[in-house]
Structures are given as C-alpha cells and as structure tokens.
XYZ file of C-alpha atoms in Angstrom:
71
model
C 15.206 -58.863 63.892
C 12.095 -60.262 64.980
C 9.972 -58.376 67.491
C 6.474 -59.962 67.276
C 6.616 -61.429 70.720
C 7.918 -57.817 72.804
C 5.258 -56.003 70.721
C 2.347 -58.651 71.654
C 3.215 -58.317 75.256
C 5.811 -55.214 76.272
C 4.772 -56.134 79.894
C 7.709 -58.688 80.001
C 11.029 -58.380 80.056
C 12.648 -58.820 76.664
C 16.298 -59.668 75.640
C 17.394 -58.390 72.037
C 21.178 -59.296 70.656
C 22.873 -59.322 67.634
C 25.992 -61.406 66.492
C 29.529 -59.661 66.925
C 31.009 -58.273 63.849
C 34.336 -59.931 62.914
C 36.078 -56.799 63.032
C 35.422 -56.274 66.747
C 36.763 -59.831 67.150
C 40.084 -58.820 66.003
C 40.537 -55.404 66.978
C 40.473 -53.069 69.888
C 36.924 -51.839 70.548
C 34.840 -49.403 72.686
C 31.808 -49.995 74.162
C 29.129 -47.271 74.995
C 25.978 -48.188 77.178
C 22.809 -46.249 78.436
C 20.038 -46.389 80.175
C 16.361 -44.877 79.864
C 13.391 -45.113 81.669
C 12.454 -44.739 85.553
C 12.656 -48.406 86.896
C 10.772 -51.278 88.056
C 9.010 -48.883 90.655
C 7.569 -46.032 88.126
C 7.771 -47.924 84.448
C 10.110 -49.869 82.296
C 14.069 -49.757 82.063
C 15.720 -49.701 78.535
C 19.467 -50.354 78.121
C 21.343 -50.151 74.850
C 24.923 -51.271 74.148
C 27.153 -50.303 71.462
C 30.283 -51.379 70.463
C 32.814 -49.968 67.881
C 36.522 -50.372 66.914
C 39.087 -47.897 68.260
C 40.309 -47.691 64.513
C 37.204 -45.887 63.709
C 36.854 -43.490 66.625
C 36.887 -40.656 64.291
C 33.691 -41.838 62.603
C 32.047 -41.247 65.984
C 33.432 -37.834 66.337
C 32.272 -36.691 62.852
C 28.716 -38.152 63.603
C 28.873 -36.312 66.788
C 28.305 -38.814 69.158
C 28.922 -37.947 72.351
C 30.715 -39.141 75.582
C 33.639 -40.622 73.638
C 35.608 -41.810 77.124
C 38.062 -44.520 77.016
C 39.739 -46.400 79.757
C-alpha cells in the first residue's frame, strides 16, 4: 500500500482501501468498525473497518479480538 501522498501531507483527508477477499464474496461475513481521534475540532479522526468470514469466528476468539457481536 502506497502511503507516500499521506506521509507527505497528513493534514488532508486520506482514504486507503484494499480489495475484498474472494472468501468474503461467497460466505457470510462479520464486520468491525472502530474510530480513534478527537474529531474535526481537536484533531484528526481515523476510522478502521475489518471483515471476517463468520466461519472463522472462532479464530477471532482465539486471537482474543474484543467486541464480537453479531446482528
């Protein structure tokens, strides 16, 4: 992943993305979203999104990933 534009000027908005793994196109997945930062008044906000096939949910537990909620 090329971060050079963001590293050159991190005062602007930046969007990083990756392709969706094939397994997530054929299986039900769970999705996690988290944010960190203080917002536009006090500083930058960073959002992260992660997805995982439901069939590998036990792997998340074994890795001690928190907040494993399903809807």
